[in-house]
GROMACS .gro file of N, CA and C in nm:
model
  180
    1MET      N    1   3.370  -2.174  -2.877
    1MET     CA    2   3.242  -2.247  -2.891
    1MET      C    3   3.228  -2.307  -3.026
    2ASN      N    4   3.190  -2.427  -3.037
    2ASN     CA    5   3.184  -2.482  -3.175
    2ASN      C    6   3.031  -2.485  -3.182
    3LYS      N    7   3.034  -2.568  -3.308
    3LYS     CA    8   2.877  -2.565  -3.365
    3LYS      C    9   2.784  -2.630  -3.302
    4GLY      N   10   2.836  -2.752  -3.237
    4GLY     CA   11   2.756  -2.852  -3.150
    4GLY      C   12   2.699  -2.790  -3.009
    5THR      N   13   2.793  -2.679  -2.967
    5THR     CA   14   2.746  -2.634  -2.842
    5THR      C   15   2.648  -2.534  -2.869
    6LEU      N   16   2.666  -2.456  -2.985
    6LEU     CA   17   2.572  -2.351  -3.020
    6LEU      C   18   2.464  -2.410  -3.045
    7TRP      N   19   2.418  -2.513  -3.113
    7TRP     CA   20   2.295  -2.571  -3.143
    7TRP      C   21   2.223  -2.615  -2.990
    8THR      N   22   2.304  -2.672  -2.923
    8THR     CA   23   2.263  -2.727  -2.778
    8THR      C   24   2.199  -2.607  -2.721
    9VAL      N   25   2.264  -2.486  -2.709
    9VAL     CA   26   2.242  -2.373  -2.674
    9VAL      C   27   2.095  -2.326  -2.703
   10LEU      N   28   2.092  -2.325  -2.850
   10LEU     CA   29   1.973  -2.261  -2.907
   10LEU      C   30   1.855  -2.345  -2.873
   11GLY      N   31   1.889  -2.495  -2.867
   11GLY     CA   32   1.788  -2.576  -2.848
   11GLY      C   33   1.726  -2.600  -2.712
   12VAL      N   34   1.806  -2.556  -2.603
   12VAL     CA   35   1.755  -2.526  -2.496
   12VAL      C   36   1.692  -2.405  -2.458
   13VAL      N   37   1.719  -2.277  -2.515
   13VAL     CA   38   1.644  -2.183  -2.531
   13VAL      C   39   1.531  -2.185  -2.592
   14ALA      N   40   1.511  -2.256  -2.695
   14ALA     CA   41   1.390  -2.303  -2.780
   14ALA      C   42   1.291  -2.378  -2.669
   15ALA      N   43   1.330  -2.493  -2.636
   15ALA     CA   44   1.286  -2.588  -2.553
   15ALA      C   45   1.230  -2.503  -2.406
   16VAL      N   46   1.284  -2.388  -2.341
   16VAL     CA   47   1.211  -2.320  -2.220
   16VAL      C   48   1.137  -2.214  -2.309
   17VAL      N   49   1.117  -2.178  -2.405
   17VAL     CA   50   1.029  -2.054  -2.479
   17VAL      C   51   0.901  -2.146  -2.500
   18ILE      N   52   0.916  -2.246  -2.565
   18ILE     CA   53   0.805  -2.352  -2.610
   18ILE      C   54   0.742  -2.413  -2.451
   19ALA      N   55   0.805  -2.435  -2.383
   19ALA     CA   56   0.757  -2.480  -2.224
   19ALA      C   57   0.681  -2.379  -2.172
   20TRP      N   58   0.754  -2.256  -2.176
   20TRP     CA   59   0.686  -2.130  -2.108
   20TRP      C   60   0.551  -2.125  -2.177
   21PHE      N   61   0.535  -2.118  -2.294
   21PHE     CA   62   0.415  -2.086  -2.402
   21PHE      C   63   0.323  -2.212  -2.352
   22LEU      N   64   0.358  -2.329  -2.356
   22LEU     CA   65   0.261  -2.420  -2.334
   22LEU      C   66   0.212  -2.417  -2.178
   23VAL      N   67   0.306  -2.383  -2.072
   23VAL     CA   68   0.247  -2.394  -1.945
   23VAL      C   69   0.139  -2.267  -1.936
   24ASN      N   70   0.177  -2.140  -1.994
   24ASN     CA   71   0.089  -2.038  -1.975
   24ASN      C   72  -0.052  -2.076  -2.039
   25VAL      N   73  -0.053  -2.169  -2.166
   25VAL     CA   74  -0.175  -2.201  -2.228
   25VAL      C   75  -0.273  -2.287  -2.140
   26LEU      N   76  -0.156  -2.384  -2.056
   26LEU     CA   77  -0.247  -2.486  -1.979
   26LEU      C   78  -0.306  -2.412  -1.849
   27PHE      N   79  -0.216  -2.335  -1.806
   27PHE     CA   80  -0.278  -2.265  -1.679
   27PHE      C   81  -0.417  -2.184  -1.717
   28SER      N   82  -0.411  -2.098  -1.835
   28SER     CA   83  -0.532  -2.038  -1.888
   28SER      C   84  -0.652  -2.139  -1.890
   29VAL      N   85  -0.639  -2.251  -1.965
   29VAL     CA   86  -0.733  -2.341  -1.971
   29VAL      C   87  -0.794  -2.385  -1.828
   30ILE      N   88  -0.695  -2.410  -1.747
   30ILE     CA   89  -0.721  -2.473  -1.612
   30ILE      C   90  -0.827  -2.351  -1.544
   31ALA      N   91  -0.744  -2.222  -1.538
   31ALA     CA   92  -0.838  -2.112  -1.483
   31ALA      C   93  -0.974  -2.096  -1.544
   32PHE      N   94  -0.994  -2.106  -1.678
   32PHE     CA   95  -1.117  -2.114  -1.731
   32PHE      C   96  -1.218  -2.217  -1.677
   33VAL      N   97  -1.166  -2.323  -1.686
   33VAL     CA   98  -1.235  -2.435  -1.653
   33VAL      C   99  -1.295  -2.424  -1.510
   34PHE      N  100  -1.197  -2.383  -1.410
   34PHE     CA  101  -1.221  -2.345  -1.273
   34PHE      C  102  -1.333  -2.230  -1.252
   35LYS      N  103  -1.319  -2.140  -1.341
   35LYS     CA  104  -1.431  -2.028  -1.337
   35LYS      C  105  -1.560  -2.074  -1.366
   36LEU      N  106  -1.549  -2.171  -1.502
   36LEU     CA  107  -1.688  -2.213  -1.536
   36LEU      C  108  -1.754  -2.296  -1.398
   37VAL      N  109  -1.671  -2.371  -1.362
   37VAL     CA  110  -1.744  -2.471  -1.263
   37VAL      C  111  -1.802  -2.375  -1.129
   38ILE      N  112  -1.720  -2.283  -1.103
   38ILE     CA  113  -1.771  -2.156  -0.989
   38ILE      C  114  -1.894  -2.100  -1.036
   39VAL      N  115  -1.903  -2.072  -1.159
   39VAL     CA  116  -2.039  -1.987  -1.238
   39VAL      C  117  -2.151  -2.089  -1.240
   40ALA      N  118  -2.112  -2.199  -1.282
   40ALA     CA  119  -2.211  -2.305  -1.260
   40ALA      C  120  -2.286  -2.343  -1.141
   41VAL      N  121  -2.188  -2.350  -1.022
   41VAL     CA  122  -2.230  -2.370  -0.883
   41VAL      C  123  -2.325  -2.262  -0.829
   42VAL      N  124  -2.280  -2.139  -0.874
   42VAL     CA  125  -2.340  -2.014  -0.814
   42VAL      C  126  -2.480  -2.017  -0.887
   43ALA      N  127  -2.471  -2.032  -1.033
   43ALA     CA  128  -2.608  -2.033  -1.086
   43ALA      C  129  -2.701  -2.135  -1.041
   44LEU      N  130  -2.643  -2.241  -0.992
   44LEU     CA  131  -2.764  -2.332  -0.952
   44LEU      C  132  -2.787  -2.300  -0.804
   45LEU      N  133  -2.712  -2.225  -0.722
   45LEU     CA  134  -2.789  -2.177  -0.583
   45LEU      C  135  -2.847  -2.080  -0.611
   46VAL      N  136  -2.821  -1.984  -0.715
   46VAL     CA  137  -2.916  -1.862  -0.721
   46VAL      C  138  -3.050  -1.932  -0.792
   47PHE      N  139  -3.050  -2.019  -0.884
   47PHE     CA  140  -3.186  -2.079  -0.930
   47PHE      C  141  -3.278  -2.136  -0.812
   48LEU      N  142  -3.203  -2.201  -0.735
   48LEU     CA  143  -3.274  -2.278  -0.611
   48LEU      C  144  -3.343  -2.180  -0.524
   49VAL      N  145  -3.233  -2.074  -0.485
   49VAL     CA  146  -3.286  -1.973  -0.401
   49VAL      C  147  -3.417  -1.905  -0.463
   50LEU      N  148  -3.431  -1.871  -0.599
   50LEU     CA  149  -3.525  -1.801  -0.673
   50LEU      C  150  -3.645  -1.876  -0.666
   51ARG      N  151  -3.610  -2.008  -0.713
   51ARG     CA  152  -3.729  -2.100  -0.733
   51ARG      C  153  -3.812  -2.120  -0.602
   52GLY      N  154  -3.727  -2.121  -0.478
   52GLY     CA  155  -3.763  -2.114  -0.346
   52GLY      C  156  -3.845  -2.031  -0.311
   53LEU      N  157  -3.825  -1.891  -0.346
   53LEU     CA  158  -3.879  -1.771  -0.317
   53LEU      C  159  -4.019  -1.773  -0.400
   54PHE      N  160  -4.023  -1.791  -0.514
   54PHE     CA  161  -4.127  -1.766  -0.599
   54PHE      C  162  -4.235  -1.911  -0.575
   55ALA      N  163  -4.185  -2.004  -0.539
   55ALA     CA  164  -4.289  -2.128  -0.499
   55ALA      C  165  -4.330  -2.111  -0.370
   56GLY      N  166  -4.266  -2.046  -0.269
   56GLY     CA  167  -4.318  -1.982  -0.136
   56GLY      C  168  -4.439  -1.903  -0.149
   57ARG      N  169  -4.408  -1.791  -0.232
   57ARG     CA  170  -4.519  -1.701  -0.286
   57ARG      C  171  -4.639  -1.748  -0.332
   58ARG      N  172  -4.618  -1.848  -0.419
   58ARG     CA  173  -4.731  -1.892  -0.502
   58ARG      C  174  -4.822  -1.976  -0.398
   59GLU      N  175  -4.772  -2.048  -0.299
   59GLU     CA  176  -4.850  -2.138  -0.227
   59GLU      C  177  -4.912  -2.042  -0.101
   60SER      N  178  -4.897  -1.934  -0.084
   60SER     CA  179  -4.944  -1.857   0.022
   60SER      C  180  -5.078  -1.796  -0.019
   0.00000   0.00000   0.00000
């Protein structure tokens, strides 16, 4: 194994490790944004239900 081959193998290993880390971070960010959107939608629905309940009681 010559020096060029060794550096190529090390470069490939480093590229795979860096790519693994970046994909992990990307999926974590996507999961966080997805959870944030779901929480916002559920919070809006709960707000509308509560507003409807309290508005109905006030008018009666």
